[in-house]
Amino acid sequence: MTEFDYLSKYYEPEEVGVGMLRASSPSLAEQLRKMQAFLGLRVTGKLDYSTMEMMRAPRCGVPDVENYRLFPGTPKWKSNIITYRIAKYTSTLPRAEVDHAIDMGLKAWSSVTPLHFQKIQRGEADIMISFEVGAHGDAYPFDGPRGTLAHAFAPAEGLGGDTHFDDEEKWTMGTNGFNLFTVAAHELGHALGLAHSSDPSALMFPTYKYQDARGFTLPSDDVKGIQALYGKLLTLLTPPSPSWPVNRSPNMCENDMTFDAVTVVGNELLFFKEGYMWRRQSQLTDVRPSYIRSSFPQLFTNVDAAYEVPEKGTAYLFKGSNYWTSRGLQTIGGPRSITDFGLPSRVRHVDAAVYLKDTKQTLFFVGNDLYSFNQANSQLEEGYPKKIEEEFSGIRGKVDAAVEVNGFLYLFSGPNAYKLDSEREDVIRIVKANSWLGC
Ligand code: RRS
Ligand code: CA
Ligand code: ZN
Ligand code: ZN
């Protein structure tokens, strides 16, 4: 796009005919001044070099440069589970379309990070979303049609994370007006902690450019920025391919290999078996075996079950009727008794444990029984124990290990790992347990 195309596109062609475009035109100079002020450029009202730079077509072929910016003090959300609420809708789009556009805007960010968004209908959410007109109670009144389309506040208590759309814009789901998904995706980037990028192909570039929600993938500069704040999504939807170099330790690739416990810790997956532990990183090319006792000397060998509560950064490791807590690969507490979880005293050990992010429940597998512990109020839930096979049809026999990765629950039973759908009702895939280690 040339500077002239840009001008004819953005500078009120209704008012300033394309043929009349001259840098001296008063309404053009006025528009330029407003935009320069908005973009933090020197306000000259003229088409100077830095203004032209801002309007330049997206740069191509400069992959490894970082252009994203974070806010001063690098504010970010402390929990990976972030609540949002659409508190005030626009009258010009059906509510379902607004919901959809916001949903897709959030997905753009959650698909490359470990972030989860939880929609709430009442009360105070981290991200309060509303459509507003003119002065609306913060220090940044909207300016009527065009000009500034929306704004959002960096993560913090109160106004932090809140996202406002100018309700005098023509919001649309397509291209006729301002596309709500496009603007929402940009604003939500601010609400998560990204400031503007100087990369014109980035979503966080400060001027509007239509993006199709279908098939949208976050530009690489934005991916780098958001992952600098929240880390990467574990890319473990499929087990690693056997061709990857794997340092094989005793029996690891035997056909009937089973695990004692599996858990996520930080952005690694840990597999426990007798005295060994294998660590699989998210961006892995290798799986490294080590001795359990070198990371967790208190446990020495054999772990029965393990799970992590990522919001707390704490992992729980079980052995017999005791458990230990750890931060990363360092034990910090224990031994304590598993009766802390409300498990009846007849339970002498647990076979497997997994924390479910959406519901903040921890499931304990004990023989044929399933217990559910509510991590939020620290109580065992009513109605448990239930029979494992009633809850998870298709799983027969006892569960050795369990882990949740990218929203999918994996149950390890004997030599198999069962992948369950997100409603946790159907087994959608069965693989050899040790295929996760590259066997
Ligand atoms: C923002 O960064 N919010 O977080 C605001 C940004 C935005 O609204 N940018 C302006 C824009 O592109 N507006 C389009 C319509 C007006 C075109 C006229 C020239 N002009 C959100 C976007 C990135 C989704 C920047 C801008 C362009 C502008 C302006 C601002 C004239 C004031 C006056
Ligand atoms: Ca406006
Ligand atoms: Zn506002
Ligand atoms: Zn912005």
GROMACS .gro file of C-alpha atoms and ligand atoms in nm:
model
  475
    1MET     CA    1   0.000   0.000   0.000
    2THR     CA    2   0.144   0.340  -0.093
    3GLU     CA    3   0.109   0.650   0.121
    4PHE     CA    4  -0.153   0.778  -0.121
    5ASP     CA    5  -0.360   0.460  -0.100
    6TYR     CA    6  -0.335   0.478   0.275
    7LEU     CA    7  -0.456   0.834   0.276
    8SER     CA    8  -0.742   0.766   0.041
    9LYS     CA    9  -0.835   0.472   0.257
   10TYR     CA   10  -0.816   0.634   0.598
   11TYR     CA   11  -0.859   1.006   0.548
   12GLU     CA   12  -1.228   1.069   0.507
   13PRO     CA   13  -1.250   1.031   0.129
   14GLU     CA   14  -1.613   1.148   0.162
   15GLU     CA   15  -1.488   1.484   0.276
   16VAL     CA   16  -1.157   1.510   0.099
   17GLY     CA   17  -1.195   1.378  -0.253
   18VAL     CA   18  -0.907   1.155  -0.354
   19GLY     CA   19  -0.821   1.393  -0.635
   20MET     CA   20  -0.796   1.682  -0.394
   21LEU     CA   21  -0.545   1.518  -0.168
   22ARG     CA   22  -0.277   1.770  -0.091
   23ALA     CA   23  -0.072   1.783   0.223
   24SER     CA   24  -0.186   2.140   0.267
   25SER     CA   25  -0.557   2.055   0.272
   26PRO     CA   26  -0.683   2.175   0.611
   27SER     CA   27  -0.896   1.874   0.690
   28LEU     CA   28  -0.616   1.642   0.589
   29ALA     CA   29  -0.367   1.829   0.807
   30GLU     CA   30  -0.615   1.811   1.094
   31GLN     CA   31  -0.652   1.434   1.049
   32LEU     CA   32  -0.276   1.396   1.027
   33ARG     CA   33  -0.230   1.592   1.349
   34LYS     CA   34  -0.485   1.372   1.532
   35MET     CA   35  -0.326   1.058   1.408
   36GLN     CA   36   0.028   1.173   1.484
   37ALA     CA   37  -0.083   1.258   1.838
   38PHE     CA   38  -0.246   0.916   1.871
   39LEU     CA   39   0.059   0.735   1.741
   40GLY     CA   40   0.293   0.936   1.963
   41LEU     CA   41   0.469   1.096   1.665
   42ARG     CA   42   0.579   1.459   1.637
   43VAL     CA   43   0.258   1.651   1.562
   44THR     CA   44   0.335   1.841   1.241
   45GLY     CA   45   0.018   1.798   1.035
   46LYS     CA   46   0.254   1.712   0.749
   47LEU     CA   47   0.336   1.388   0.577
   48ASP     CA   48   0.687   1.364   0.720
   49TYR     CA   49   0.919   1.064   0.723
   50SER     CA   50   0.811   0.904   1.052
   51THR     CA   51   0.443   0.937   0.963
   52MET     CA   52   0.509   0.770   0.628
   53GLU     CA   53   0.700   0.494   0.809
   54MET     CA   54   0.392   0.425   1.018
   55MET     CA   55   0.177   0.395   0.708
   56ARG     CA   56   0.413   0.171   0.519
   57ALA     CA   57   0.297  -0.164   0.392
   58PRO     CA   58   0.377  -0.460   0.619
   59ARG     CA   59   0.744  -0.550   0.612
   60CYS     CA   60   0.808  -0.897   0.482
   61GLY     CA   61   1.098  -1.131   0.523
   62VAL     CA   62   1.239  -0.995   0.849
   63PRO     CA   63   1.150  -1.286   1.073
   64ASP     CA   64   1.368  -1.280   1.382
   65VAL     CA   65   1.335  -0.918   1.485
   66GLU     CA   66   1.129  -0.842   1.793
   67ASN     CA   67   0.910  -0.539   1.763
   68TYR     CA   68   0.654  -0.602   2.035
   69ARG     CA   69   0.657  -0.389   2.349
   70LEU     CA   70   0.550  -0.465   2.704
   71PHE     CA   71   0.412  -0.206   2.944
   72PRO     CA   72   0.646  -0.046   3.198
   73GLY     CA   73   0.687  -0.280   3.495
   74THR     CA   74   0.573  -0.573   3.276
   75PRO     CA   75   0.227  -0.615   3.430
   76LYS     CA   76   0.071  -0.957   3.364
   77TRP     CA   77  -0.201  -1.174   3.516
   78LYS     CA   78  -0.078  -1.392   3.799
   79SER     CA   79  -0.310  -1.682   3.725
   80ASN     CA   80  -0.335  -1.856   3.390
   81ILE     CA   81  -0.712  -1.868   3.436
   82ILE     CA   82  -0.849  -1.526   3.349
   83THR     CA   83  -1.214  -1.426   3.384
   84TYR     CA   84  -1.398  -1.195   3.147
   85ARG     CA   85  -1.745  -1.050   3.130
   86ILE     CA   86  -1.925  -0.861   2.856
   87ALA     CA   87  -2.094  -0.607   3.081
   88LYS     CA   88  -2.244  -0.375   2.816
   89TYR     CA   89  -2.332  -0.479   2.461
   90THR     CA   90  -2.374  -0.266   2.152
   91SER     CA   91  -2.722  -0.225   2.008
   92THR     CA   92  -2.594  -0.252   1.653
   93LEU     CA   93  -2.487  -0.620   1.656
   94PRO     CA   94  -2.673  -0.924   1.791
   95ARG     CA   95  -2.536  -1.033   2.129
   96ALA     CA   96  -2.440  -1.376   1.994
   97GLU     CA   97  -2.219  -1.211   1.732
   98VAL     CA   98  -2.047  -0.995   1.991
   99ASP     CA   99  -1.994  -1.306   2.206
  100HIS     CA  100  -1.848  -1.487   1.907
  101ALA     CA  101  -1.613  -1.204   1.806
  102ILE     CA  102  -1.480  -1.172   2.164
  103ASP     CA  103  -1.447  -1.547   2.193
  104MET     CA  104  -1.242  -1.564   1.873
  105GLY     CA  105  -1.033  -1.267   1.989
  106LEU     CA  106  -0.949  -1.453   2.312
  107LYS     CA  107  -0.875  -1.774   2.123
  108ALA     CA  108  -0.612  -1.592   1.918
  109TRP     CA  109  -0.412  -1.554   2.240
  110SER     CA  110  -0.504  -1.872   2.428
  111SER     CA  111  -0.408  -2.091   2.134
  112VAL     CA  112  -0.038  -2.003   2.175
  113THR     CA  113  -0.014  -1.974   2.557
  114PRO     CA  114  -0.123  -2.177   2.859
  115LEU     CA  115  -0.396  -1.915   2.923
  116HIS     CA  116  -0.760  -2.012   2.983
  117PHE     CA  117  -1.049  -1.768   2.966
  118GLN     CA  118  -1.354  -1.814   3.183
  119LYS     CA  119  -1.669  -1.622   3.096
  120ILE     CA  120  -1.876  -1.493   3.385
  121GLN     CA  121  -2.220  -1.331   3.370
  122ARG     CA  122  -2.217  -1.121   3.684
  123GLY     CA  123  -1.978  -0.961   3.928
  124GLU     CA  124  -1.629  -0.828   3.868
  125ALA     CA  125  -1.420  -1.012   3.608
  126ASP     CA  126  -1.050  -0.954   3.541
  127ILE     CA  127  -1.142  -0.828   3.194
  128MET     CA  128  -1.462  -0.622   3.193
  129ILE     CA  129  -1.573  -0.556   2.836
  130SER     CA  130  -1.814  -0.278   2.739
  131PHE     CA  131  -1.930  -0.055   2.454
  132GLU     CA  132  -1.917   0.310   2.554
  133VAL     CA  133  -1.989   0.654   2.404
  134GLY     CA  134  -1.787   0.977   2.450
  135ALA     CA  135  -1.677   1.040   2.809
  136HIS     CA  136  -1.747   0.721   3.000
  137GLY     CA  137  -1.583   0.745   3.339
  138ASP     CA  138  -1.215   0.683   3.264
  139ALA     CA  139  -0.962   0.945   3.157
  140TYR     CA  140  -1.000   0.860   2.787
  141PRO     CA  141  -1.326   0.983   2.632
  142PHE     CA  142  -1.410   0.836   2.291
  143ASP     CA  143  -1.406   1.065   1.989
  144GLY     CA  144  -1.717   0.966   1.791
  145PRO     CA  145  -1.709   0.784   1.458
  146ARG     CA  146  -1.361   0.685   1.329
  147GLY     CA  147  -1.041   0.814   1.494
  148THR     CA  148  -0.986   0.589   1.794
  149LEU     CA  149  -1.190   0.269   1.781
  150ALA     CA  150  -1.130   0.117   2.123
  151HIS     CA  151  -0.888   0.103   2.414
  152ALA     CA  152  -0.791  -0.135   2.692
  153PHE     CA  153  -0.599  -0.124   3.019
  154ALA     CA  154  -0.294  -0.332   3.107
  155PRO     CA  155  -0.334  -0.611   3.368
  156ALA     CA  156  -0.394  -0.477   3.720
  157GLU     CA  157  -0.666  -0.467   3.983
  158GLY     CA  158  -0.974  -0.249   3.919
  159LEU     CA  159  -0.971  -0.086   3.575
  160GLY     CA  160  -0.677  -0.311   3.475
  161GLY     CA  161  -0.765  -0.545   3.187
  162ASP     CA  162  -1.086  -0.357   3.111
  163THR     CA  163  -1.164  -0.321   2.744
  164HIS     CA  164  -1.385  -0.048   2.596
  165PHE     CA  165  -1.518  -0.020   2.241
  166ASP     CA  166  -1.637   0.311   2.094
  167ASP     CA  167  -2.010   0.249   2.044
  168GLU     CA  168  -2.029   0.522   1.782
  169GLU     CA  169  -1.835   0.304   1.538
  170LYS     CA  170  -2.003   0.084   1.284
  171TRP     CA  171  -1.917  -0.259   1.426
  172THR     CA  172  -1.949  -0.554   1.192
  173MET     CA  173  -1.861  -0.920   1.158
  174GLY     CA  174  -1.741  -0.865   0.803
  175THR     CA  175  -1.560  -0.584   0.622
  176ASN     CA  176  -1.834  -0.321   0.593
  177GLY     CA  177  -1.736  -0.105   0.890
  178PHE     CA  178  -1.491  -0.195   1.164
  179ASN     CA  179  -1.454  -0.567   1.218
  180LEU     CA  180  -1.517  -0.643   1.584
  181PHE     CA  181  -1.297  -0.953   1.595
  182THR     CA  182  -1.000  -0.756   1.456
  183VAL     CA  183  -1.030  -0.477   1.711
  184ALA     CA  184  -1.113  -0.714   2.000
  185ALA     CA  185  -0.807  -0.928   1.931
  186HIS     CA  186  -0.589  -0.614   1.942
  187GLU     CA  187  -0.747  -0.477   2.260
  188LEU     CA  188  -0.730  -0.812   2.438
  189GLY     CA  189  -0.357  -0.812   2.362
  190HIS     CA  190  -0.334  -0.493   2.574
  191ALA     CA  191  -0.558  -0.646   2.840
  192LEU     CA  192  -0.307  -0.933   2.866
  193GLY     CA  193  -0.003  -0.705   2.891
  194LEU     CA  194   0.116  -0.624   2.539
  195ALA     CA  195   0.173  -0.261   2.439
  196HIS     CA  196   0.193  -0.151   2.074
  197SER     CA  197   0.432  -0.313   1.829
  198SER     CA  198   0.635  -0.130   1.567
  199ASP     CA  199   0.591  -0.422   1.326
  200PRO     CA  200   0.320  -0.319   1.075
  201SER     CA  201   0.221  -0.682   1.023
  202ALA     CA  202   0.159  -0.732   1.397
  203LEU     CA  203  -0.188  -0.734   1.548
  204MET     CA  204  -0.054  -0.494   1.810
  205PHE     CA  205   0.042  -0.234   1.549
  206PRO     CA  206  -0.153   0.081   1.641
  207THR     CA  207  -0.363   0.118   1.325
  208TYR     CA  208  -0.665  -0.082   1.217
  209LYS     CA  209  -0.622  -0.350   0.951
  210TYR     CA  210  -0.904  -0.597   0.882
  211GLN     CA  211  -0.831  -0.956   0.987
  212ASP     CA  212  -1.052  -1.250   0.895
  213ALA     CA  213  -1.148  -1.444   1.208
  214ARG     CA  214  -1.172  -1.763   1.005
  215GLY     CA  215  -0.835  -1.924   0.968
  216PHE     CA  216  -0.673  -1.644   1.168
  217THR     CA  217  -0.328  -1.716   1.308
  218LEU     CA  218  -0.155  -1.474   1.537
  219PRO     CA  219   0.132  -1.293   1.360
  220SER     CA  220   0.473  -1.406   1.483
  221ASP     CA  221   0.568  -1.079   1.653
  222ASP     CA  222   0.255  -1.103   1.872
  223VAL     CA  223   0.328  -1.469   1.945
  224LYS     CA  224   0.678  -1.374   2.062
  225GLY     CA  225   0.538  -1.096   2.279
  226ILE     CA  226   0.267  -1.295   2.453
  227GLN     CA  227   0.494  -1.595   2.506
  228ALA     CA  228   0.756  -1.367   2.662
  229LEU     CA  229   0.489  -1.295   2.926
  230TYR     CA  230   0.311  -1.628   2.973
  231GLY     CA  231   0.525  -1.894   2.811
  232LYS     CA  232   0.437  -2.141   2.540
  233LEU     CA  233   0.150  -2.382   2.508
  234LEU     CA  234   0.263  -2.737   2.565
  235THR     CA  235   0.275  -2.876   2.214
  236LEU     CA  236   0.197  -3.232   2.302
  237LEU     CA  237  -0.121  -3.311   2.115
  238THR     CA  238   0.059  -3.602   1.959
  239PRO     CA  239   0.336  -3.811   2.106
  240PRO     CA  240   0.685  -3.742   1.971
  241SER     CA  241   0.784  -3.930   1.661
  242PRO     CA  242   1.006  -4.234   1.720
  243SER     CA  243   1.279  -4.088   1.503
  244TRP     CA  244   1.366  -3.830   1.767
  245PRO     CA  245   1.687  -3.895   1.952
  246VAL     CA  246   1.607  -4.055   2.281
  247ASN     CA  247   1.856  -4.157   2.540
  248ARG     CA  248   1.715  -4.499   2.623
  249SER     CA  249   1.730  -4.617   2.982
  250PRO     CA  250   1.652  -4.968   3.104
  251ASN     CA  251   1.326  -5.116   2.973
  252MET     CA  252   1.185  -4.782   2.870
  253CYS     CA  253   1.074  -4.898   2.527
  254GLU     CA  254   0.954  -5.244   2.625
  255ASN     CA  255   0.615  -5.329   2.484
  256ASP     CA  256   0.435  -5.351   2.817
  257MET     CA  257   0.601  -5.050   2.980
  258THR     CA  258   0.374  -4.882   3.234
  259PHE     CA  259   0.415  -4.564   3.437
  260ASP     CA  260   0.376  -4.504   3.810
  261ALA     CA  261   0.282  -4.138   3.771
  262VAL     CA  262   0.274  -3.861   3.511
  263THR     CA  263   0.239  -3.488   3.572
  264VAL     CA  264   0.305  -3.150   3.423
  265VAL     CA  265   0.554  -2.937   3.618
  266GLY     CA  266   0.594  -2.588   3.476
  267ASN     CA  267   0.625  -2.648   3.104
  268GLU     CA  268   0.764  -2.996   3.133
  269LEU     CA  269   0.600  -3.334   3.152
  270LEU     CA  270   0.740  -3.572   3.410
  271PHE     CA  271   0.700  -3.950   3.383
  272PHE     CA  272   0.780  -4.161   3.687
  273LYS     CA  273   0.869  -4.528   3.689
  274GLU     CA  274   1.034  -4.702   3.982
  275GLY     CA  275   1.352  -4.508   4.061
  276TYR     CA  276   1.349  -4.319   3.731
  277MET     CA  277   1.197  -4.003   3.604
  278TRP     CA  278   1.181  -3.884   3.243
  279ARG     CA  279   1.147  -3.517   3.162
  280ARG     CA  280   0.988  -3.404   2.843
  281GLN     CA  281   1.009  -3.036   2.757
  282SER     CA  282   0.741  -2.869   2.547
  283GLN     CA  283   0.981  -2.775   2.270
  284LEU     CA  284   1.156  -3.101   2.307
  285THR     CA  285   1.384  -3.284   2.085
  286ASP     CA  286   1.494  -3.523   2.355
  287VAL     CA  287   1.356  -3.697   2.659
  288ARG     CA  288   1.600  -3.719   2.943
  289PRO     CA  289   1.597  -3.992   3.206
  290SER     CA  290   1.720  -3.914   3.554
  291TYR     CA  291   1.694  -4.060   3.901
  292ILE     CA  292   1.398  -3.948   4.107
  293ARG     CA  293   1.630  -3.916   4.407
  294SER     CA  294   1.847  -3.656   4.234
  295SER     CA  295   1.551  -3.414   4.207
  296PHE     CA  296   1.340  -3.529   4.499
  297PRO     CA  297   1.580  -3.679   4.754
  298GLN     CA  298   1.306  -3.710   5.015
  299LEU     CA  299   1.109  -3.944   4.793
  300PHE     CA  300   1.413  -4.151   4.701
  301THR     CA  301   1.229  -4.384   4.458
  302ASN     CA  302   0.883  -4.480   4.342
  303VAL     CA  303   0.615  -4.216   4.318
  304ASP     CA  304   0.252  -4.339   4.321
  305ALA     CA  305   0.087  -4.032   4.178
  306ALA     CA  306   0.156  -3.666   4.104
  307TYR     CA  307  -0.027  -3.354   3.995
  308GLU     CA  308   0.038  -2.983   3.963
  309VAL     CA  309  -0.183  -2.682   4.034
  310PRO     CA  310  -0.032  -2.439   3.778
  311GLU     CA  311  -0.199  -2.132   3.932
  312LYS     CA  312  -0.009  -2.201   4.253
  313GLY     CA  313   0.306  -2.325   4.083
  314THR     CA  314   0.290  -2.619   4.323
  315ALA     CA  315   0.315  -2.990   4.245
  316TYR     CA  316   0.201  -3.268   4.479
  317LEU     CA  317   0.383  -3.602   4.482
  318PHE     CA  318   0.232  -3.910   4.648
  319LYS     CA  319   0.397  -4.213   4.797
  320GLY     CA  320   0.207  -4.448   5.024
  321SER     CA  321  -0.008  -4.257   5.269
  322ASN     CA  322   0.212  -3.947   5.245
  323TYR     CA  323   0.255  -3.662   5.005
  324TRP     CA  324   0.519  -3.394   4.939
  325THR     CA  325   0.490  -3.058   4.771
  326SER     CA  326   0.732  -2.912   4.521
  327ARG     CA  327   0.797  -2.596   4.327
  328GLY     CA  328   0.951  -2.690   3.995
  329LEU     CA  329   1.185  -2.978   4.058
  330GLN     CA  330   1.253  -2.892   4.419
  331THR     CA  331   1.062  -3.044   4.710
  332ILE     CA  332   0.951  -2.775   4.952
  333GLY     CA  333   0.722  -2.953   5.197
  334GLY     CA  334   0.620  -3.287   5.342
  335PRO     CA  335   0.581  -3.556   5.422
  336ARG     CA  336   0.219  -3.494   5.515
  337SER     CA  337  -0.070  -3.736   5.536
  338ILE     CA  338  -0.302  -3.791   5.240
  339THR     CA  339  -0.592  -3.759   5.487
  340ASP     CA  340  -0.536  -3.381   5.431
  341PHE     CA  341  -0.734  -3.436   5.112
  342GLY     CA  342  -1.025  -3.588   5.304
  343LEU     CA  343  -0.946  -3.937   5.175
  344PRO     CA  344  -1.078  -4.205   5.416
  345SER     CA  345  -0.811  -4.364   5.635
  346ARG     CA  346  -0.865  -4.701   5.465
  347VAL     CA  347  -0.699  -4.551   5.156
  348ARG     CA  348  -0.333  -4.642   5.202
  349HIS     CA  349  -0.209  -4.507   4.871
  350VAL     CA  350  -0.342  -4.344   4.555
  351ASP     CA  351  -0.283  -4.486   4.207
  352ALA     CA  352  -0.309  -4.163   4.011
  353ALA     CA  353  -0.400  -3.798   4.054
  354VAL     CA  354  -0.476  -3.518   3.810
  355TYR     CA  355  -0.581  -3.156   3.843
  356LEU     CA  356  -0.848  -3.033   3.602
  357LYS     CA  357  -0.796  -2.667   3.524
  358ASP     CA  358  -1.149  -2.577   3.416
  359THR     CA  359  -1.322  -2.703   3.726
  360LYS     CA  360  -1.031  -2.670   3.970
  361GLN     CA  361  -1.092  -3.030   4.080
  362THR     CA  362  -0.830  -3.286   4.161
  363LEU     CA  363  -0.926  -3.643   4.075
  364PHE     CA  364  -0.778  -3.926   4.279
  365PHE     CA  365  -0.783  -4.278   4.137
  366VAL     CA  366  -0.776  -4.547   4.406
  367GLY     CA  367  -0.834  -4.905   4.290
  368ASN     CA  368  -1.173  -4.900   4.117
  369ASP     CA  369  -1.274  -4.579   4.293
  370LEU     CA  370  -1.260  -4.218   4.189
  371TYR     CA  371  -1.249  -3.931   4.441
  372SER     CA  372  -1.284  -3.565   4.357
  373PHE     CA  373  -1.117  -3.300   4.570
  374ASN     CA  374  -1.225  -2.940   4.529
  375GLN     CA  375  -0.900  -2.744   4.516
  376ALA     CA  376  -1.083  -2.413   4.570
  377ASN     CA  377  -1.243  -2.499   4.908
  378SER     CA  378  -1.007  -2.786   4.999
  379GLN     CA  379  -1.288  -3.037   5.049
  380LEU     CA  380  -1.368  -3.375   4.907
  381GLU     CA  381  -1.674  -3.342   4.685
  382GLU     CA  382  -2.008  -3.500   4.777
  383GLY     CA  383  -2.118  -3.815   4.600
  384TYR     CA  384  -1.768  -3.964   4.584
  385PRO     CA  385  -1.616  -4.219   4.565
  386LYS     CA  386  -1.766  -4.318   4.231
  387LYS     CA  387  -1.668  -4.617   4.022
  388ILE     CA  388  -1.401  -4.525   3.768
  389GLU     CA  389  -1.566  -4.723   3.490
  390GLU     CA  390  -1.895  -4.538   3.545
  391GLU     CA  391  -1.726  -4.202   3.506
  392PHE     CA  392  -1.498  -4.303   3.220
  393SER     CA  393  -1.660  -4.565   3.003
  394GLY     CA  394  -1.397  -4.745   2.803
  395ILE     CA  395  -1.143  -4.750   3.085
  396ARG     CA  396  -1.111  -5.097   3.234
  397GLY     CA  397  -0.875  -5.188   3.510
  398LYS     CA  398  -0.696  -4.956   3.741
  399VAL     CA  399  -0.552  -4.622   3.638
  400ASP     CA  400  -0.175  -4.595   3.691
  401ALA     CA  401  -0.125  -4.231   3.603
  402ALA     CA  402  -0.327  -3.934   3.479
  403VAL     CA  403  -0.241  -3.596   3.331
  404GLU     CA  404  -0.421  -3.309   3.163
  405VAL     CA  405  -0.245  -3.152   2.865
  406ASN     CA  406  -0.393  -2.875   2.651
  407GLY     CA  407  -0.740  -2.943   2.792
  408PHE     CA  408  -0.736  -3.315   2.717
  409LEU     CA  409  -0.730  -3.574   2.991
  410TYR     CA  410  -0.496  -3.869   2.944
  411LEU     CA  411  -0.543  -4.179   3.157
  412PHE     CA  412  -0.261  -4.432   3.167
  413SER     CA  413  -0.377  -4.785   3.238
  414GLY     CA  414  -0.134  -5.070   3.190
  415PRO     CA  415   0.062  -5.028   2.869
  416ASN     CA  416  -0.194  -4.791   2.716
  417ALA     CA  417  -0.265  -4.419   2.737
  418TYR     CA  418  -0.627  -4.316   2.672
  419LYS     CA  419  -0.701  -3.969   2.543
  420LEU     CA  420  -1.045  -3.847   2.645
  421ASP     CA  421  -1.253  -3.578   2.475
  422SER     CA  422  -1.299  -3.244   2.646
  423GLU     CA  423  -1.629  -3.355   2.805
  424ARG     CA  424  -1.429  -3.650   2.935
  425GLU     CA  425  -1.688  -3.895   2.815
  426ASP     CA  426  -1.538  -4.072   2.520
  427VAL     CA  427  -1.199  -4.219   2.455
  428ILE     CA  428  -1.088  -4.054   2.132
  429ARG     CA  429  -0.749  -4.215   2.098
  430ILE     CA  430  -0.546  -4.496   2.249
  431VAL     CA  431  -0.168  -4.507   2.223
  432LYS     CA  432   0.109  -4.707   2.385
  433ALA     CA  433   0.197  -4.534   2.710
  434ASN     CA  434   0.567  -4.519   2.628
  435SER     CA  435   0.507  -4.364   2.284
  436TRP     CA  436   0.513  -4.038   2.488
  437LEU     CA  437   0.881  -4.105   2.543
  438GLY     CA  438   0.947  -4.154   2.175
  439CYS     CA  439   0.931  -4.535   2.174
  440RRS     C1  440  -0.578   0.138   2.002
  440RRS     O1  441  -0.461   0.121   1.990
  440RRS     N1  442  -0.642   0.080   2.099
  440RRS     O2  443  -0.576  -0.003   2.180
  440RRS     C2  444  -0.660   0.220   1.909
  440RRS     C3  445  -0.645   0.167   1.766
  440RRS     C4  446  -0.705   0.271   1.673
  440RRS     O3  447  -0.821   0.300   1.688
  440RRS     N2  448  -0.620   0.324   1.584
  440RRS     C5  449  -0.658   0.428   1.494
  440RRS     C6  450  -0.720   0.369   1.373
  440RRS     O4  451  -0.660   0.286   1.305
  440RRS     N3  452  -0.843   0.409   1.338
  440RRS     C7  453  -0.912   0.371   1.220
  440RRS     C8  454  -1.014   0.473   1.176
  440RRS     C9  455  -0.960   0.614   1.152
  440RRS    C10  456  -0.864   0.632   1.034
  440RRS    C11  457  -0.803   0.774   1.025
  440RRS    C12  458  -0.654   0.788   1.059
  440RRS     N4  459  -0.629   0.754   1.199
  440RRS    C13  460  -0.715   0.032   1.759
  440RRS    C14  461  -0.689  -0.043   1.627
  440RRS    C15  462  -0.545  -0.081   1.610
  440RRS    C16  463  -0.773  -0.167   1.624
  440RRS    C17  464  -0.537   0.515   1.457
  440RRS    C18  465  -0.577   0.632   1.374
  440RRS    C19  466  -0.580   0.632   1.239
  440RRS    C20  467  -0.626   0.757   1.421
  440RRS    C21  468  -0.658   0.834   1.306
  440RRS    C22  469  -0.646   0.809   1.547
  440RRS    C23  470  -0.712   0.961   1.317
  440RRS    C24  471  -0.701   0.937   1.557
  440RRS    C25  472  -0.734   1.013   1.442
  441CA      CA  473  -1.400   0.666   1.754
  442ZN      ZN  474  -1.259   0.368   2.837
  443ZN      ZN  475  -0.387  -0.043   2.090
   0.00000   0.00000   0.00000
